[in-house]
XYZ file of N, CA and C in Angstrom:
867
model
N -55.945 130.560 113.361
C -56.542 131.555 112.571
C -56.496 131.024 111.055
N -57.566 130.900 110.514
C -57.524 130.457 108.949
C -57.566 131.532 108.060
N -56.507 131.796 107.387
C -56.509 133.029 106.477
C -56.536 132.434 105.048
N -57.551 133.088 104.318
C -57.587 132.575 102.907
C -57.559 133.726 102.017
N -56.782 133.669 100.880
C -56.776 134.784 99.958
C -58.080 134.773 99.206
N -58.700 135.893 98.828
C -59.897 135.930 98.144
C -59.914 135.117 96.722
N -58.618 135.141 96.141
C -58.640 134.316 94.833
C -58.810 132.834 95.091
N -58.711 132.400 96.140
C -58.996 131.055 96.547
C -60.465 130.681 96.804
N -61.267 131.705 96.814
C -62.665 131.461 97.122
C -63.325 130.956 96.060
N -64.396 130.109 96.261
C -65.220 129.679 95.116
C -66.041 130.620 94.479
N -66.262 130.434 93.212
C -67.087 131.260 92.515
C -68.550 130.999 92.930
N -69.236 132.238 93.146
C -70.649 132.088 93.488
C -71.515 131.367 92.477
N -72.364 130.536 92.789
C -73.349 129.888 91.594
C -74.431 130.893 91.241
N -74.966 130.644 90.172
C -76.153 131.453 89.729
C -77.182 131.764 90.762
N -77.728 130.683 91.426
C -78.745 130.907 92.571
C -78.117 131.667 93.587
N -76.730 131.532 94.126
C -76.290 132.270 95.140
C -76.094 133.842 94.865
N -76.212 134.189 93.450
C -76.062 135.565 93.356
C -77.405 136.370 93.135
N -78.364 135.703 93.212
C -79.849 136.278 92.990
C -80.076 137.235 94.231
N -79.906 136.982 95.282
C -80.110 138.019 96.445
C -79.108 139.180 96.324
N -77.918 138.933 96.051
C -76.961 139.843 95.826
C -77.239 140.935 94.685
N -77.767 140.247 93.604
C -78.113 141.016 92.449
C -79.397 141.946 92.698
N -80.253 141.432 93.533
C -81.534 142.191 93.775
C -80.967 143.399 94.661
N -80.229 143.121 95.624
C -79.816 144.348 96.541
C -79.037 145.256 95.851
N -78.039 144.897 94.809
C -77.306 145.821 94.065
C -78.155 146.570 92.989
N -78.981 145.875 92.474
C -80.097 146.680 91.451
C -80.674 147.751 92.254
N -81.220 147.435 93.536
C -81.827 148.525 94.237
C -80.856 149.568 94.787
N -79.728 149.233 95.098
C -78.759 150.208 95.457
C -78.483 151.108 94.315
N -78.206 150.542 93.119
C -77.905 151.450 92.070
C -79.100 152.210 91.653
N -80.172 151.717 91.550
C -81.466 152.377 91.082
C -81.791 153.566 92.094
N -81.567 153.169 93.384
C -82.111 154.261 94.392
C -81.030 155.480 94.481
N -79.793 155.009 94.291
C -78.876 156.052 94.526
C -78.505 156.832 93.164
N -79.043 156.449 92.104
C -78.841 156.956 90.717
C -77.428 157.023 90.345
N -76.680 156.023 90.710
C -75.238 155.915 90.415
C -74.890 155.588 88.991
N -73.950 156.088 88.307
C -73.484 155.662 87.002
C -74.516 155.766 85.999
N -75.378 156.889 86.026
C -76.391 157.219 85.024
C -75.611 158.028 83.867
N -74.510 158.499 84.009
C -73.536 159.233 83.049
C -72.359 158.570 82.639
N -71.915 158.725 81.341
C -70.793 158.166 80.893
C -69.571 158.352 81.672
N -69.314 159.560 82.153
C -68.334 159.987 82.939
C -68.155 159.257 84.277
N -69.358 159.064 84.904
C -69.298 158.340 86.093
C -68.968 156.859 85.929
N -69.367 156.237 84.814
C -69.136 154.889 84.524
C -67.602 154.755 84.226
N -67.075 155.643 83.524
C -65.542 155.582 83.178
C -64.829 155.735 84.541
N -65.133 156.639 85.374
C -64.572 156.691 86.677
C -64.654 155.490 87.569
N -65.850 154.704 87.425
C -65.864 153.507 88.059
C -64.798 152.459 87.597
N -64.684 152.347 86.382
C -63.942 151.436 85.707
C -62.469 151.678 86.110
N -61.983 153.110 86.056
C -60.742 153.456 86.586
C -60.525 153.119 88.017
N -61.524 153.214 88.819
C -61.222 153.040 90.104
C -61.122 151.397 90.445
N -61.823 150.668 89.794
C -61.664 149.316 89.744
C -60.181 148.803 89.396
N -59.735 149.505 88.286
C -58.419 149.248 87.895
C -57.303 149.597 88.864
N -57.565 150.724 89.577
C -56.666 151.196 90.549
C -56.578 150.155 91.804
N -57.713 149.693 92.285
C -57.930 148.983 93.429
C -57.690 147.443 93.098
N -56.621 147.118 92.833
C -56.260 145.649 92.231
C -56.061 144.719 93.332
N -56.015 145.116 94.512
C -55.973 144.114 95.588
C -57.392 143.636 96.041
N -58.340 143.887 95.299
C -59.638 143.415 95.372
C -60.306 143.049 94.139
N -61.056 141.911 94.220
C -61.715 141.441 92.961
C -62.659 142.720 92.261
N -62.730 142.737 91.137
C -63.409 143.739 90.431
C -64.871 144.164 91.187
N -65.628 143.156 91.367
C -66.952 143.257 92.033
C -66.851 144.051 93.361
N -65.971 143.518 94.149
C -65.749 144.064 95.499
C -65.135 145.533 95.458
N -64.380 145.804 94.373
C -63.790 147.115 94.291
C -64.873 148.105 94.071
N -65.855 147.698 93.180
C -67.014 148.383 92.829
C -67.759 148.761 94.058
N -68.060 147.870 94.899
C -68.765 148.037 96.158
C -68.023 148.975 97.061
N -66.615 149.050 97.107
C -65.856 150.082 97.877
C -66.074 151.423 97.300
N -66.090 151.517 96.014
C -66.284 152.669 95.290
C -67.513 153.307 95.603
N -68.580 152.528 95.736
C -69.949 152.956 96.096
C -70.050 153.456 97.461
N -69.359 152.888 98.358
C -69.467 153.217 99.781
C -68.544 154.383 100.140
N -67.400 154.526 99.365
C -66.405 155.517 99.628
C -65.708 156.061 98.491
N -66.331 156.811 97.635
C -65.735 157.370 96.321
C -64.286 158.011 96.744
N -63.279 157.636 95.862
C -61.993 158.259 96.037
C -61.089 157.443 97.036
N -61.424 156.469 97.414
C -60.631 155.618 98.270
C -59.340 155.278 97.655
N -58.229 155.577 98.406
C -56.901 155.309 97.736
C -56.417 153.862 97.926
N -56.670 153.234 99.210
C -56.127 151.925 99.377
C -57.020 151.450 100.614
N -57.278 150.046 100.590
C -57.923 149.418 101.650
C -57.554 147.988 101.731
N -57.766 147.574 102.970
C -57.189 146.149 103.287
C -58.023 145.627 104.580
N -58.116 144.233 104.658
C -58.603 143.830 105.864
C -57.720 144.059 107.150
N -58.267 143.841 108.305
C -57.523 144.130 109.523
C -56.351 143.206 109.561
N -56.549 141.838 109.120
C -55.443 140.917 109.032
C -54.320 141.296 108.159
N -54.770 141.711 106.964
C -53.769 142.207 105.916
C -52.952 143.479 106.387
N -53.720 144.327 106.968
C -53.024 145.584 107.492
C -51.988 145.244 108.516
N -52.239 144.259 109.366
C -51.304 143.835 110.353
C -50.184 143.146 109.812
N -50.576 142.067 108.902
C -49.369 141.084 108.418
C -48.543 141.740 107.503
N -49.118 142.632 106.547
C -48.254 143.274 105.684
C -47.503 144.651 105.945
N -48.345 145.362 106.959
C -47.906 146.781 107.046
C -47.606 147.023 108.448
N -47.977 146.125 109.540
C -47.893 146.476 110.896
C -48.651 147.487 111.471
N -49.843 147.578 110.914
C -50.990 148.626 111.183
C -52.254 148.055 111.761
N -53.039 148.707 112.433
C -54.287 148.333 113.020
C -55.389 149.366 112.837
N -56.650 148.954 112.598
C -57.618 149.913 112.583
C -57.731 150.752 113.878
N -57.958 152.023 113.614
C -58.095 152.950 114.762
C -59.225 152.555 115.598
N -59.181 152.933 116.901
C -60.357 152.651 117.698
C -61.641 153.421 117.224
N -62.772 152.687 117.033
C -64.034 153.349 116.433
C -63.992 153.464 115.030
N -62.806 152.958 114.422
C -62.946 153.046 112.791
C -64.116 152.438 112.310
N -64.660 153.226 111.259
C -65.752 152.531 110.543
C -65.262 151.461 109.376
N -65.732 150.308 109.488
C -65.326 149.451 108.353
C -66.246 149.534 107.106
N -65.665 148.997 105.984
C -66.401 148.913 104.808
C -66.643 147.576 104.472
N -67.749 147.214 103.842
C -68.192 145.999 103.562
C -67.915 145.491 102.163
N -67.524 144.185 101.891
C -67.323 143.571 100.749
C -67.988 142.167 100.863
N -68.430 141.642 99.619
C -68.907 140.299 99.647
C -67.797 139.248 99.761
N -68.260 138.235 100.469
C -67.256 137.106 100.812
C -68.096 135.715 100.859
N -67.855 134.843 100.046
C -68.656 133.589 100.015
C -68.932 132.893 101.340
N -67.915 133.048 102.235
C -68.202 132.452 103.425
C -68.827 133.109 104.503
N -69.096 134.461 104.248
C -69.403 135.472 105.222
C -70.725 135.677 105.754
N -71.671 136.240 105.041
C -71.432 136.593 103.582
C -70.842 137.799 103.203
N -70.348 138.577 104.322
C -69.504 139.714 104.234
C -68.298 139.802 104.914
N -67.318 140.569 104.399
C -66.053 140.775 105.206
C -65.852 142.245 105.162
N -65.066 142.661 106.402
C -64.601 144.015 106.592
C -63.421 144.432 106.223
N -63.232 145.603 105.715
C -62.036 146.158 105.322
C -62.047 147.669 105.742
N -60.769 148.126 105.798
C -60.484 149.481 106.326
C -59.699 150.339 105.406
N -60.274 151.527 105.176
C -59.450 152.554 104.398
C -58.182 152.817 105.109
N -57.082 153.175 104.425
C -55.868 153.355 104.953
C -55.967 154.584 106.019
N -56.709 155.601 105.932
C -56.884 156.624 106.692
C -57.466 156.211 108.071
N -57.974 155.194 108.221
C -58.574 154.695 109.451
C -57.736 153.649 110.097
N -56.565 153.563 109.719
C -55.586 152.773 110.419
C -54.524 153.440 111.034
N -53.672 152.868 111.946
C -52.546 153.518 112.473
C -51.441 152.412 112.773
N -50.196 152.823 112.924
C -49.043 151.962 113.158
C -47.916 152.384 112.564
N -47.201 151.425 111.905
C -45.956 151.645 111.257
C -46.245 152.586 110.031
N -45.298 153.286 109.656
C -45.374 154.129 108.347
C -45.651 153.258 107.223
N -46.500 153.893 106.308
C -46.769 152.918 105.072
C -45.733 153.235 104.041
N -45.465 152.223 103.391
C -44.543 152.477 102.084
C -45.048 153.555 101.228
N -44.158 154.258 100.612
C -44.612 155.359 99.752
C -45.455 154.853 98.639
N -45.188 153.766 98.134
C -45.859 153.139 96.969
C -47.023 152.131 97.208
N -47.617 152.327 98.566
C -48.521 151.338 98.985
C -49.880 151.239 97.998
N -50.131 152.454 97.514
C -51.333 152.557 96.580
C -50.848 152.556 95.230
N -49.612 152.265 94.907
C -49.165 152.420 93.386
C -49.706 151.150 92.723
N -49.858 151.365 91.462
C -50.291 150.199 90.606
C -48.919 149.251 90.479
N -49.320 148.007 90.742
C -48.368 146.910 90.604
C -48.615 145.888 89.521
N -47.779 145.715 88.656
C -48.034 144.781 87.435
C -47.391 143.523 87.872
N -48.078 142.271 87.483
C -47.570 141.135 87.906
C -46.226 140.725 86.944
N -46.219 141.288 85.987
C -45.141 141.024 85.065
C -45.535 141.155 83.481
N -44.596 141.180 82.747
C -44.884 141.504 81.277
C -45.717 140.426 80.758
N -46.650 140.827 79.804
C -47.491 139.868 79.092
C -46.638 139.548 77.849
N -45.977 138.226 77.952
C -45.219 137.951 76.854
C -45.682 136.563 76.283
N -44.961 135.963 75.417
C -45.292 134.767 74.686
C -45.509 133.585 75.771
N -44.637 133.641 76.857
C -44.647 132.500 77.799
C -45.990 132.562 78.606
N -46.496 133.881 78.791
C -47.685 134.066 79.510
C -48.836 133.501 78.707
N -48.841 133.821 77.449
C -49.984 133.295 76.554
C -49.857 131.738 76.494
N -48.650 131.274 76.330
C -48.627 129.668 76.194
C -49.057 129.135 77.641
N -48.899 129.689 78.749
C -49.309 129.270 79.854
C -50.813 129.429 80.142
N -51.431 130.405 79.285
C -52.775 130.619 79.482
C -53.663 129.509 78.656
N -53.160 128.963 77.695
C -53.773 128.123 76.750
C -54.367 126.833 77.645
N -53.593 126.143 78.538
C -54.267 124.961 79.136
C -55.090 125.409 80.281
N -55.075 126.613 80.706
C -56.070 127.128 81.594
C -57.402 127.424 81.037
N -57.274 127.840 79.794
C -58.535 128.024 78.920
C -59.090 126.677 78.497
N -58.173 125.808 78.260
C -58.758 124.466 77.629
C -59.382 123.536 78.808
N -58.995 123.875 80.029
C -59.587 123.283 81.122
C -61.085 123.535 81.367
N -61.511 124.666 80.709
C -62.881 125.166 80.632
C -63.616 124.823 79.497
N -63.059 123.727 78.792
C -63.714 123.216 77.640
C -63.776 124.171 76.351
N -62.642 125.014 76.474
C -62.662 125.905 75.365
C -61.216 125.654 74.436
N -61.470 125.238 73.218
C -60.459 124.803 72.480
C -59.743 126.185 72.035
N -58.363 126.015 71.658
C -57.545 127.191 71.325
C -57.104 126.907 69.796
N -57.192 127.866 69.135
C -56.837 127.885 67.646
C -56.230 129.100 67.185
N -54.948 128.976 66.740
C -54.141 130.174 66.236
C -54.601 130.394 64.744
N -54.947 131.633 64.424
C -55.245 131.848 62.955
C -54.323 132.820 62.268
N -54.009 132.568 61.056
C -53.100 133.280 60.288
C -53.955 134.533 59.629
N -54.237 135.621 60.422
C -55.136 136.585 59.965
C -54.455 137.841 59.862
N -55.127 138.768 59.161
C -54.669 140.055 58.989
C -54.912 141.009 60.153
N -54.219 142.187 60.240
C -54.143 142.874 61.561
C -55.596 143.340 62.050
N -56.467 143.374 61.158
C -57.746 143.930 61.585
C -58.643 142.817 62.221
N -58.262 141.629 62.170
C -59.002 140.448 62.658
C -58.276 139.974 63.909
N -58.830 140.177 65.052
C -58.061 139.830 66.341
C -58.331 138.468 66.768
N -59.630 138.034 66.651
C -60.010 136.685 67.167
C -61.554 136.691 67.467
N -61.920 135.431 67.883
C -63.409 135.318 68.290
C -63.491 134.075 69.152
N -64.706 133.927 69.700
C -65.086 132.718 70.485
C -66.414 132.236 70.072
N -66.771 131.000 69.906
C -68.054 130.486 69.584
C -68.248 129.095 70.233
N -69.513 128.809 70.214
C -70.037 127.460 70.595
C -69.736 126.542 69.639
N -69.251 125.419 69.715
C -69.130 124.398 68.639
C -70.122 123.029 69.206
N -70.281 122.889 70.377
C -71.210 121.859 70.662
C -71.917 122.238 72.078
N -73.272 122.522 72.011
C -73.864 122.918 73.214
C -74.438 121.700 74.049
N -74.449 121.833 75.361
C -74.758 120.727 76.230
C -76.335 120.773 76.115
N -76.874 119.520 76.023
C -78.406 119.481 76.246
C -78.822 118.581 77.344
N -77.777 118.047 78.089
C -78.244 117.258 79.345
C -77.284 117.779 80.408
N -77.701 117.590 81.643
C -77.032 118.187 82.881
C -75.636 117.563 82.945
N -75.322 116.400 82.482
C -74.059 115.749 82.615
C -73.204 116.170 81.532
N -73.668 116.840 80.613
C -72.889 117.188 79.432
C -72.274 118.668 79.663
N -71.209 119.012 78.938
C -70.632 120.303 78.990
C -70.640 120.880 77.637
N -70.716 122.123 77.496
C -70.806 123.014 76.320
C -69.323 123.031 75.913
N -69.004 122.953 74.665
C -67.742 123.040 74.125
C -67.604 124.351 73.264
N -66.454 125.016 73.473
C -66.190 126.315 72.794
C -64.991 126.247 71.894
N -64.871 127.147 71.054
C -63.636 127.373 70.208
C -63.249 128.852 70.317
N -62.012 129.070 70.833
C -61.345 130.275 70.858
C -60.437 130.468 69.796
N -60.401 131.649 69.032
C -59.435 131.878 67.916
C -58.778 133.114 68.292
N -57.503 133.006 68.039
C -56.645 134.238 68.278
C -55.583 134.279 67.129
N -55.402 135.640 66.796
C -54.634 135.933 65.507
C -52.975 135.701 66.028
N -52.399 134.739 65.385
C -51.071 134.558 65.639
C -50.086 135.491 65.339
N -50.493 136.505 64.449
C -49.521 137.496 64.030
C -49.558 138.685 64.855
N -50.355 138.762 65.913
C -50.552 139.868 66.844
C -49.440 139.680 67.854
N -49.044 140.801 68.520
C -48.236 140.659 69.697
C -48.854 139.991 70.941
N -48.095 139.485 71.883
C -48.613 138.851 73.016
C -49.564 139.915 73.799
N -49.378 141.107 73.917
C -50.010 141.936 74.560
C -51.515 142.174 73.906
N -51.470 142.300 72.600
C -52.705 142.249 71.798
C -53.533 140.918 71.939
N -52.843 139.770 71.829
C -53.426 138.525 71.904
C -54.127 138.328 73.370
N -53.461 138.972 74.440
C -54.066 139.053 75.785
C -55.338 139.717 75.764
N -55.328 140.911 75.221
C -56.452 141.850 75.117
C -57.628 141.164 74.365
N -57.305 140.347 73.280
C -58.261 139.472 72.631
C -58.827 138.449 73.333
N -57.838 137.754 74.123
C -58.374 136.664 74.994
C -59.380 136.975 76.097
N -59.123 138.135 76.722
C -59.862 138.636 77.820
C -61.263 139.221 77.265
N -61.156 139.752 76.232
C -62.363 140.408 75.575
C -63.315 139.100 75.154
N -62.833 138.164 74.560
C -63.631 136.865 74.182
C -64.061 136.205 75.187
N -63.224 136.082 76.422
C -63.817 135.479 77.632
C -64.821 136.282 78.328
N -64.762 137.646 78.127
C -65.715 138.475 78.578
C -66.963 138.195 77.987
N -67.096 138.077 76.610
C -68.331 137.661 76.063
C -68.947 136.229 76.560
N -68.077 135.263 76.973
C -68.391 134.106 77.301
C -69.047 134.135 78.781
N -68.325 134.863 79.723
C -68.878 134.900 81.121
C -69.896 135.971 81.289
N -70.089 136.862 80.310
C -71.181 137.774 80.330
C -72.598 137.109 79.843
N -72.528 135.844 79.377
C -73.673 135.155 78.910
C -74.040 135.366 77.402
N -73.169 136.088 76.845
C -73.450 136.421 75.320
C -73.598 135.198 74.502
N -72.823 134.109 74.893
C -72.943 132.784 74.130
C -74.022 131.928 74.557
N -74.611 132.344 75.591
C -75.804 131.429 76.317
C -75.388 130.773 77.567
N -76.286 130.086 77.954
C -76.315 129.489 79.443
C -75.132 128.309 79.413
N -74.449 128.361 80.610
C -73.449 127.261 80.888
C -73.539 126.858 82.234
N -74.149 125.833 82.709
C -74.373 125.577 84.034
C -72.961 125.226 84.710
N -72.083 124.559 84.136
C -70.838 124.160 84.708
C -69.979 125.458 85.066
N -70.155 126.414 84.216
C -69.326 127.581 84.290
C -70.082 128.748 85.077
N -71.200 128.473 85.415
C -72.159 129.474 86.306
C -72.314 130.645 85.314
N -72.715 130.442 84.156
C -73.006 131.613 83.187
C -74.534 131.655 82.735
N -75.154 132.781 82.836
C -76.546 132.969 82.639
C -76.687 133.019 80.934
N -77.970 132.914 80.541
C -78.242 133.048 79.076
C -78.637 134.561 78.957
N -77.665 135.254 78.209
C -77.991 136.631 77.887
C -77.708 136.945 76.371
N -78.136 136.032 75.540
C -78.065 136.030 74.092
C -78.981 137.064 73.566
N -79.947 137.540 74.374
C -80.878 138.680 73.954
C -80.234 140.005 73.920
N -79.039 140.048 74.548
C -78.309 141.425 74.622
C -77.941 141.930 73.146
N -78.369 143.110 72.906
C -77.903 143.731 71.571
C -76.471 143.643 71.276
N -76.111 143.694 69.933
C -74.665 143.670 69.598
C -73.931 144.814 70.162
N -74.531 146.139 70.136
C -73.740 147.355 70.670
C -73.503 147.170 72.168
N -74.558 146.751 72.881
C -74.417 146.620 74.419
C -73.539 145.422 74.701
N -73.519 144.362 74.018
C -72.688 143.233 74.118
C -71.210 143.640 73.977
N -70.840 144.358 72.937
C -69.523 144.773 72.549
C -68.996 145.772 73.636
N -69.802 146.597 74.215
C -69.390 147.612 75.363
C -69.104 146.809 76.461
N -70.071 145.850 76.869
C -69.906 145.063 78.007
C -68.517 144.203 78.049
N -68.328 143.598 76.849
C -67.138 142.843 76.661
C -65.783 143.665 76.740
N -65.924 144.904 76.121
C -64.742 145.742 76.187
C -64.513 146.315 77.593
N -65.611 146.544 78.305
C -65.520 147.093 79.747
C -64.645 145.954 80.513
N -65.008 144.577 80.283
C -64.384 143.535 80.812
C -62.762 143.542 80.545
N -62.648 143.714 79.206
C -61.136 143.782 78.750
C -60.449 144.983 79.144
N -61.180 146.115 79.352
C -60.400 147.303 79.980
C -60.034 147.171 81.420
N -61.061 146.417 82.305
C -60.605 146.173 83.463
C -59.315 145.197 83.716
N -59.597 144.036 83.116
C -58.684 143.056 83.219
C -57.166 143.416 82.675
N -57.323 144.153 81.378
C -55.957 144.435 80.813
C -55.187 145.549 81.571
N -56.109 146.666 81.977
C -55.373 147.760 82.675
C -54.887 147.314 84.085
N -55.514 146.277 84.792
C -55.173 145.816 85.938
C -53.791 145.084 85.836
N -53.488 144.634 84.552
C -52.257 143.805 84.341
C -51.256 144.439 83.302
N -51.397 145.743 83.441
C -50.417 146.474 82.615
C -50.449 146.556 81.146
N -51.711 146.166 80.558
C -51.768 146.245 79.216
C -52.791 147.291 78.882
N -52.495 148.245 77.675
C -53.615 149.259 77.290
C -54.273 148.559 76.126
N -55.523 148.120 76.247
C -56.266 147.666 75.156
C -56.842 148.680 74.239
N -57.255 148.254 73.115
C -58.045 149.197 72.368
C -59.308 149.837 72.888
N -59.775 149.191 73.998
C -60.952 149.591 74.723
C -60.678 150.890 75.387
N -59.442 151.230 75.587
C -59.142 152.399 76.328
C -59.652 153.624 75.583
N -59.612 153.685 74.250
C -59.978 154.738 73.341
C -61.423 154.594 72.979
N -61.812 153.295 72.651
C -63.081 153.019 72.283
C -64.171 153.168 73.400
N -63.778 152.792 74.573
C -64.746 153.109 75.688
C -64.943 154.529 75.919
N -63.652 155.183 76.023
C -63.829 156.727 76.408
C -64.626 157.519 75.389
N -64.595 157.154 74.088
C -65.276 157.752 73.115
C -66.779 157.489 73.196
N -67.104 156.178 73.726
C -68.532 155.831 73.760
C -69.224 156.396 75.005
N -68.501 156.199 76.178
C -69.228 156.395 77.457
C -69.427 157.935 77.600
N -68.657 158.771 77.013
C -68.785 160.165 77.038
C -70.229 160.635 76.733
N -70.731 160.015 75.781
C -71.990 160.308 75.135
C -73.140 159.341 75.443
N -72.852 158.194 75.374
C -74.076 157.141 75.288
C -74.238 156.291 76.512
N -73.211 155.913 77.326
C -73.518 155.039 78.297
C -74.286 155.401 79.526
N -75.369 154.580 79.708
C -76.144 154.824 80.958
C -76.327 153.488 81.683
N -76.779 153.573 82.903
C -76.980 152.264 83.658
C -77.965 151.291 82.983
N -78.863 151.913 81.995
C -79.923 151.041 81.436
C -79.309 150.404 80.383
N -78.001 150.812 79.850
C -77.492 150.217 78.607
C -76.488 148.991 79.099
N -75.843 149.301 80.245
C -74.725 148.405 80.652
C -75.184 147.765 81.940
N -74.929 146.418 81.925
C -75.140 145.668 83.127
C -73.962 145.639 83.909
N -73.763 146.554 84.896
C -72.532 146.684 85.601
C -72.296 145.520 86.527
N -73.200 145.027 87.125
C -73.085 143.829 88.016
C -72.439 142.676 87.198
N -73.049 142.453 85.946
C -72.431 141.347 85.124
C -71.120 141.718 84.575
N -70.754 142.857 84.361
C -69.447 143.282 83.899
C -68.435 142.972 84.911
N -68.711 143.439 86.131
C -67.708 143.167 87.333
C -67.528 141.612 87.607
N -68.587 140.981 87.619
C -68.632 139.540 87.890
C -67.780 138.851 86.804
N -67.991 139.224 85.590
C -67.272 138.547 84.489
C -65.770 138.852 84.589
N -65.571 140.249 84.830
C -63.974 140.529 85.032
C -63.377 139.658 86.089
N -64.081 139.433 87.090
C -63.433 138.521 88.087
C -63.340 137.245 87.700
N -64.256 136.695 86.977
C -64.166 135.141 86.565
C -63.153 135.132 85.473
N -62.840 136.091 84.642
C -61.715 136.018 83.737
C -60.470 136.084 84.389
N -60.317 136.780 85.535
C -59.051 136.971 86.347
C -58.864 135.539 86.971
N -59.849 135.047 87.582
C -59.642 133.725 88.252
C -59.221 132.732 87.281
N -59.927 132.676 86.019
C -59.462 131.472 85.029
C -58.104 131.740 84.719
N -57.655 132.888 84.428
C -56.172 133.157 84.036
C -55.215 133.246 85.198
N -55.628 133.046 86.484
C -54.900 133.077 87.676
C -54.139 134.265 87.843
N -54.854 135.345 87.637
C -54.333 136.776 87.773
C -54.679 137.410 89.140
N -55.447 136.608 89.902
C -56.002 137.362 91.122
C -54.706 137.318 92.093
N -54.632 138.439 92.893
C -53.683 138.523 93.945
C -54.349 139.447 94.906
N -55.299 139.003 95.552
C -56.147 139.929 96.454
C -55.865 139.849 97.965
N -56.650 140.805 98.576
C -56.421 140.934 99.998
C -56.950 139.577 100.769
N -56.150 139.296 101.890
C -56.553 138.185 102.597
C -57.518 138.558 103.695
N -58.234 137.506 104.167
C -59.212 137.715 105.063
C -59.347 136.423 106.072
N -59.676 136.640 107.189
C -59.877 135.482 108.099
C -61.177 134.840 107.635
N -61.102 133.530 107.462
C -62.348 132.813 107.043
C -63.121 132.665 108.360
N -64.458 133.078 108.216
C -65.327 133.015 109.262
C -65.627 131.571 109.844
N -65.776 131.413 111.171
C -65.890 130.236 111.647
C -67.425 130.017 111.934
């Protein structure tokens, strides 16, 4: 049996996501999901809660079964908890690059050994401290993103920009990440994931090597909300409360609609940021043969 954790799976290419995007767009438009700010906030909070799945797959589970407390693959249930899906249990579907789908089961649809009391509790990988930030720098640099500490005031957190754009297929686009050295590691982490959010959301333009679309046409307000949504997901899933916690809650209550926020891109970008920073710790699946 070839078991593979979902954080080891390759990122889908731009072309591979076309069919998925079409299906998701139709699902969201037909079901009228997330047309109100409250619904969008609840989606983000669900994705934060279901940390054993990549953000995009957590969203798919929320669409299929709102209020789900915990889910895992049959292999994961057996290996970690000594439980099996009940006879006739209805599986839930998530996307898997080798699949193209994998099956997972709600905890209420399994039986066996008693579950630990904290099975659905939020688990933080560890404190975001200076050592974590230092370890993140070479991971970022591997993606052709330079790192620069700036001696800035408290109101200036950081930025990311293109310093040399690729013009040929064999070339790579070079970026510059700026982070305020005077901020705490937790704030620096929030800044890092926010700026990486802008990158993977396509706000800086197309990047073939990183699988990033060109979405420079996105307006400033939508761009900030999308990047803050990525920051909210990644930070909260790792024990950090970013400024987006209050910023988003104030915005989505009144203004957010599915027409303004590209939910697909937000979830995919959050997953890409977690993968880059090696924050993924997801459910295991049997690789299809």
